């Protein structure tokens, strides 16, 4: 079955800045279409307000009940969604560009990225639930009163703080659910270190290396072993992480430089500009030029 791109809906109960999908608030997010879904352009913070839902995310089965928070990351696959008749939640959709604009990746470490992939759910205490409700109400207020001075800066500031709170809550949840074993077996420790080293190499390559076997050679392991290890340790295919950081590298060049398509293709070791364009469209859903034009239109 084909994997469908999951995008925020429009209409009643949704708030956004103009016609942009970079930031979307939904008061009621209570159902999903059938099939395999993958949010290509967005992360989604979901807080359940009623009922219960069950779904498969990243190959794992999760249940979501009242006052539980879940973070759907871009490029993660969601499927087999089921819910009770009274299920409802609030949702904050934010584009990958929004997180990079706020330098979120600099504020969090590679281990945080892995944590968000492995531990996307947290139960909120009464204090946490009240705190997130306050952030949501602030965002709603300022997005409705968009004629106020410094309105976009205020909205982005609140969103940045909310996302850091999400990271904090998920960190605590992960720490609380980890087994307190003080002495890890050397093989397990070695696997964790190898996985961390792989993610570090992928990020440092800045999109210039895209073959799993090249990274395996750098780590002195076989591609098959590396693929199995990353799947076991991070619950992700190596190619998924490689594509994630490659798209980040491409989008940074499209947004913040005047490099031509050929120059970007050469810089990132693509065979030619045509192959580069096909790669980007396959993974991002638009051509590089369309992405650049869209970004510059938003800045005006």
mmCIF file of N, CA and C in Angstrom, residues 57 71 73 103-121 163-175 178 192 195-196 199-200 203 233-234 236 241 244-245:
data_model
loop_
_atom_site.group_PDB
_atom_site.id
_atom_site.type_symbol
_atom_site.label_atom_id
_atom_site.label_comp_id
_atom_site.label_asym_id
_atom_site.label_seq_id
_atom_site.Cartn_x
_atom_site.Cartn_y
_atom_site.Cartn_z
ATOM 1 N N UNK A 57 3.318 3.230 15.160
ATOM 2 C CA UNK A 57 4.184 4.354 14.822
ATOM 3 C C UNK A 57 5.627 3.883 14.844
ATOM 4 N N UNK A 71 4.646 12.987 20.270
ATOM 5 C CA UNK A 71 5.331 13.775 19.255
ATOM 6 C C UNK A 71 5.519 12.940 17.994
ATOM 7 N N UNK A 73 7.168 12.757 14.511
ATOM 8 C CA UNK A 73 8.263 13.406 13.815
ATOM 9 C C UNK A 73 8.115 13.255 12.307
ATOM 10 N N UNK A 103 16.722 27.234 15.533
ATOM 11 C CA UNK A 103 17.971 26.556 15.882
ATOM 12 C C UNK A 103 17.737 25.477 16.926
ATOM 13 N N UNK A 104 16.622 24.762 16.804
ATOM 14 C CA UNK A 104 16.274 23.748 17.792
ATOM 15 C C UNK A 104 17.308 22.642 17.861
ATOM 16 N N UNK A 105 17.912 22.303 16.704
ATOM 17 C CA UNK A 105 18.862 21.206 16.711
ATOM 18 C C UNK A 105 20.135 21.588 17.439
ATOM 19 N N UNK A 106 20.442 22.889 17.496
ATOM 20 C CA UNK A 106 21.615 23.314 18.252
ATOM 21 C C UNK A 106 21.336 23.276 19.749
ATOM 22 N N UNK A 107 20.077 23.431 20.123
ATOM 23 C CA UNK A 107 19.719 23.418 21.537
ATOM 24 C C UNK A 107 19.637 21.993 22.085
ATOM 25 N N UNK A 108 19.500 21.019 21.225
ATOM 26 C CA UNK A 108 19.413 19.630 21.657
ATOM 27 C C UNK A 108 20.521 18.825 21.006
ATOM 28 N N UNK A 109 20.880 17.727 21.637
ATOM 29 C CA UNK A 109 21.987 16.920 21.173
ATOM 30 C C UNK A 109 21.497 15.799 20.268
ATOM 31 N N UNK A 110 22.450 15.083 19.680
ATOM 32 C CA UNK A 110 22.085 13.931 18.863
ATOM 33 C C UNK A 110 21.359 12.886 19.704
ATOM 34 N N UNK A 111 21.747 12.774 20.969
ATOM 35 C CA UNK A 111 21.068 11.803 21.832
ATOM 36 C C UNK A 111 19.602 12.187 22.015
ATOM 37 N N UNK A 112 19.298 13.503 21.992
ATOM 38 C CA UNK A 112 17.911 13.942 22.087
ATOM 39 C C UNK A 112 17.131 13.520 20.849
ATOM 40 N N UNK A 113 17.769 13.625 19.682
ATOM 41 C CA UNK A 113 17.103 13.203 18.450
ATOM 42 C C UNK A 113 16.740 11.731 18.519
ATOM 43 N N UNK A 114 17.655 10.928 19.023
ATOM 44 C CA UNK A 114 17.382 9.504 19.171
ATOM 45 C C UNK A 114 16.275 9.274 20.196
ATOM 46 N N UNK A 115 16.315 10.058 21.282
ATOM 47 C CA UNK A 115 15.299 9.918 22.331
ATOM 48 C C UNK A 115 13.910 10.199 21.766
ATOM 49 N N UNK A 116 13.780 11.257 20.975
ATOM 50 C CA UNK A 116 12.485 11.610 20.413
ATOM 51 C C UNK A 116 11.959 10.529 19.488
ATOM 52 N N UNK A 117 12.861 9.817 18.826
ATOM 53 C CA UNK A 117 12.452 8.743 17.933
ATOM 54 C C UNK A 117 12.048 7.501 18.720
ATOM 55 N N UNK A 118 12.736 7.232 19.814
ATOM 56 C CA UNK A 118 12.490 6.008 20.576
ATOM 57 C C UNK A 118 11.407 6.175 21.638
ATOM 58 N N UNK A 119 11.279 7.387 22.179
ATOM 59 C CA UNK A 119 10.335 7.638 23.278
ATOM 60 C C UNK A 119 9.467 8.846 22.943
ATOM 61 N N UNK A 120 8.510 8.687 22.019
ATOM 62 C CA UNK A 120 7.718 9.831 21.561
ATOM 63 C C UNK A 120 6.509 10.162 22.438
ATOM 64 N N UNK A 121 6.283 9.382 23.513
ATOM 65 C CA UNK A 121 5.075 9.576 24.325
ATOM 66 C C UNK A 121 5.423 9.853 25.769
ATOM 67 N N UNK A 163 8.187 23.863 22.277
ATOM 68 C CA UNK A 163 8.931 22.697 21.786
ATOM 69 C C UNK A 163 10.034 22.286 22.743
ATOM 70 N N UNK A 164 10.660 23.254 23.403
ATOM 71 C CA UNK A 164 11.667 22.904 24.415
ATOM 72 C C UNK A 164 11.009 22.206 25.608
ATOM 73 N N UNK A 165 9.796 22.643 25.972
ATOM 74 C CA UNK A 165 9.065 21.960 27.045
ATOM 75 C C UNK A 165 8.724 20.526 26.634
ATOM 76 N N UNK A 166 8.357 20.331 25.369
ATOM 77 C CA UNK A 166 8.098 18.977 24.868
ATOM 78 C C UNK A 166 9.338 18.118 25.030
ATOM 79 N N UNK A 167 10.491 18.651 24.629
ATOM 80 C CA UNK A 167 11.746 17.913 24.762
ATOM 81 C C UNK A 167 12.020 17.583 26.220
ATOM 82 N N UNK A 168 11.782 18.536 27.115
ATOM 83 C CA UNK A 168 12.012 18.314 28.548
ATOM 84 C C UNK A 168 11.113 17.207 29.093
ATOM 85 N N UNK A 169 9.827 17.238 28.718
ATOM 86 C CA UNK A 169 8.875 16.234 29.202
ATOM 87 C C UNK A 169 9.254 14.845 28.691
ATOM 88 N N UNK A 170 9.626 14.749 27.426
ATOM 89 C CA UNK A 170 9.979 13.448 26.860
ATOM 90 C C UNK A 170 11.293 12.931 27.427
ATOM 91 N N UNK A 171 12.215 13.814 27.734
ATOM 92 C CA UNK A 171 13.449 13.398 28.406
ATOM 93 C C UNK A 171 13.122 12.747 29.752
ATOM 94 N N UNK A 172 12.298 13.425 30.530
ATOM 95 C CA UNK A 172 11.941 12.898 31.850
ATOM 96 C C UNK A 172 11.223 11.562 31.738
ATOM 97 N N UNK A 173 10.316 11.458 30.763
ATOM 98 C CA UNK A 173 9.572 10.210 30.586
ATOM 99 C C UNK A 173 10.511 9.073 30.220
ATOM 100 N N UNK A 174 11.479 9.351 29.356
ATOM 101 C CA UNK A 174 12.427 8.315 28.948
ATOM 102 C C UNK A 174 13.283 7.863 30.126
ATOM 103 N N UNK A 175 13.720 8.823 30.932
ATOM 104 C CA UNK A 175 14.535 8.483 32.101
ATOM 105 C C UNK A 175 13.751 7.628 33.092
ATOM 106 N N UNK A 178 13.399 3.934 31.667
ATOM 107 C CA UNK A 178 14.600 3.131 31.426
ATOM 108 C C UNK A 178 14.854 2.193 32.609
ATOM 109 N N UNK A 192 25.511 0.725 21.362
ATOM 110 C CA UNK A 192 25.040 2.097 21.572
ATOM 111 C C UNK A 192 26.081 3.103 21.076
ATOM 112 N N UNK A 195 26.112 3.126 17.285
ATOM 113 C CA UNK A 195 24.954 3.837 16.743
ATOM 114 C C UNK A 195 25.133 5.352 16.876
ATOM 115 N N UNK A 196 25.630 5.789 18.041
ATOM 116 C CA UNK A 196 25.887 7.213 18.234
ATOM 117 C C UNK A 196 26.912 7.725 17.231
ATOM 118 N N UNK A 199 25.303 8.172 13.735
ATOM 119 C CA UNK A 199 24.511 9.398 13.615
ATOM 120 C C UNK A 199 25.438 10.615 13.519
ATOM 121 N N UNK A 200 26.518 10.592 14.293
ATOM 122 C CA UNK A 200 27.480 11.696 14.253
ATOM 123 C C UNK A 200 28.125 11.820 12.867
ATOM 124 N N UNK A 203 25.565 13.212 10.303
ATOM 125 C CA UNK A 203 25.369 14.655 10.439
ATOM 126 C C UNK A 203 26.580 15.422 9.913
ATOM 127 N N UNK A 233 18.732 -0.339 17.676
ATOM 128 C CA UNK A 233 19.068 0.705 18.648
ATOM 129 C C UNK A 233 18.188 1.941 18.513
ATOM 130 N N UNK A 234 17.930 2.382 17.284
ATOM 131 C CA UNK A 234 17.212 3.628 17.048
ATOM 132 C C UNK A 234 15.826 3.430 16.463
ATOM 133 N N UNK A 236 15.068 2.820 13.480
ATOM 134 C CA UNK A 236 15.031 3.506 12.200
ATOM 135 C C UNK A 236 15.971 2.808 11.225
ATOM 136 N N UNK A 241 17.701 8.042 8.371
ATOM 137 C CA UNK A 241 18.507 9.097 8.989
ATOM 138 C C UNK A 241 19.363 9.812 7.955
ATOM 139 N N UNK A 244 17.177 12.180 6.076
ATOM 140 C CA UNK A 244 16.784 13.299 6.942
ATOM 141 C C UNK A 244 17.851 14.391 6.924
ATOM 142 N N UNK A 245 19.114 13.997 7.175
ATOM 143 C CA UNK A 245 20.183 14.993 7.235
ATOM 144 C C UNK A 245 20.551 15.509 5.840
#
